[in-house]
């Protein structure tokens, strides 16, 4: 009777509804990667500007940033907290060019900040998606941006240019370094996306470890060549220690989120995300350096935000998608 009673109770239970409102894991991952990268990138530009202002040795600053990142990642891997790829020649070989491109971008970036103001850097940064979108189509199999996205790219450029033109603190010092950075950055965006898609790593931390560690080697030679060690003879101030320390912490976080975002979105969309977060940088820069834009400048900032919001990354071309589907191994029925 006990079993009959239990069966009767089970029969009287109402059927449970299956949950079908499960959030999209892919969209959540993209959102986390982009938000993390935007936060770190918006603060990193200011931190680097402070670092080279109080400690005029950009090579040493970058060695500390990249070296600390590599040590922290490898240490966490040895402790079993994260999965980090071991150094293998099959992976080191393709990542050597990655390290050179990565190093060239951040070195010319920090040299630009040493000789030019933040606004000058941002106005050149905002125009890069136009060239990267063409490279996305030519090398990475993406379609060209739609009319709406093209207008958004143009709006980003016009908005950033307008802000700088109406900014009373606009300067053109460091123009050569800005142009060198522009050329290197466009190559960096495309090639690092190619490496993220083609070089198989066990985890995203492996990409962070390889790129930072391999970049330290040529960076040490650059620092010695520029005789930056002479600056260490003068005791750095407390402000220098704090600024460099903050840039190192942000460097670890930014390396992870940057590689994670690159693996989830297109090179052009990654560039647009980087541009939109520079709006936050401008706001912070105005506060800490007491530089104020006019009302027209604020309208230009709003234009940049709107263009970044309405930009839609171009899908892969039909022929590329078909080729990728044909290359996938068929599952036996």
Coordinates of N, CA, C and O in Angstrom, one line a residue, residues 163 283 286 293-304:
X163 N 36.2 67.2 -31.5 CA 36.5 67.5 -30.1 C 37.9 68.1 -30.0 O 38.1 69.1 -29.3
X283 N 37.1 62.0 -20.5 CA 36.5 62.5 -19.3 C 37.5 62.5 -18.1 O 37.6 63.5 -17.4
X286 N 40.2 65.2 -18.6 CA 39.8 66.5 -18.3 C 39.8 66.8 -16.8 O 40.0 67.9 -16.4
X293 N 36.7 71.0 -22.2 CA 36.3 71.2 -23.6 C 35.1 72.2 -23.6 O 34.4 72.4 -22.6
X294 N 34.9 72.8 -24.8 CA 33.7 73.6 -25.0 C 32.4 72.8 -25.1 O 32.5 71.6 -25.2
X295 N 31.3 73.5 -25.2 CA 30.0 72.8 -25.4 C 30.0 72.0 -26.8 O 29.5 71.0 -26.9
X296 N 30.7 72.6 -27.8 CA 30.8 71.9 -29.0 C 31.6 70.6 -28.9 O 31.3 69.6 -29.5
X297 N 32.6 70.7 -28.0 CA 33.4 69.5 -27.8 C 32.6 68.4 -27.1 O 32.8 67.2 -27.4
X298 N 31.7 68.7 -26.2 CA 30.9 67.8 -25.6 C 29.9 67.1 -26.5 O 29.6 65.9 -26.5
X299 N 29.4 67.9 -27.5 CA 28.5 67.4 -28.5 C 29.3 66.3 -29.4 O 28.7 65.3 -29.8
X300 N 30.6 66.6 -29.7 CA 31.4 65.7 -30.4 C 31.6 64.4 -29.6 O 31.6 63.3 -30.2
X301 N 31.7 64.5 -28.3 CA 31.8 63.3 -27.5 C 30.6 62.4 -27.6 O 30.6 61.2 -27.7
X302 N 29.4 63.1 -27.6 CA 28.1 62.4 -27.7 C 28.0 61.7 -29.1 O 27.5 60.6 -29.2
X303 N 28.5 62.4 -30.1 CA 28.5 61.8 -31.5 C 29.3 60.5 -31.5 O 28.9 59.5 -32.1
X304 N 30.5 60.5 -30.9 CA 31.3 59.3 -30.8 C 30.6 58.1 -30.1 O 30.7 57.0 -30.6

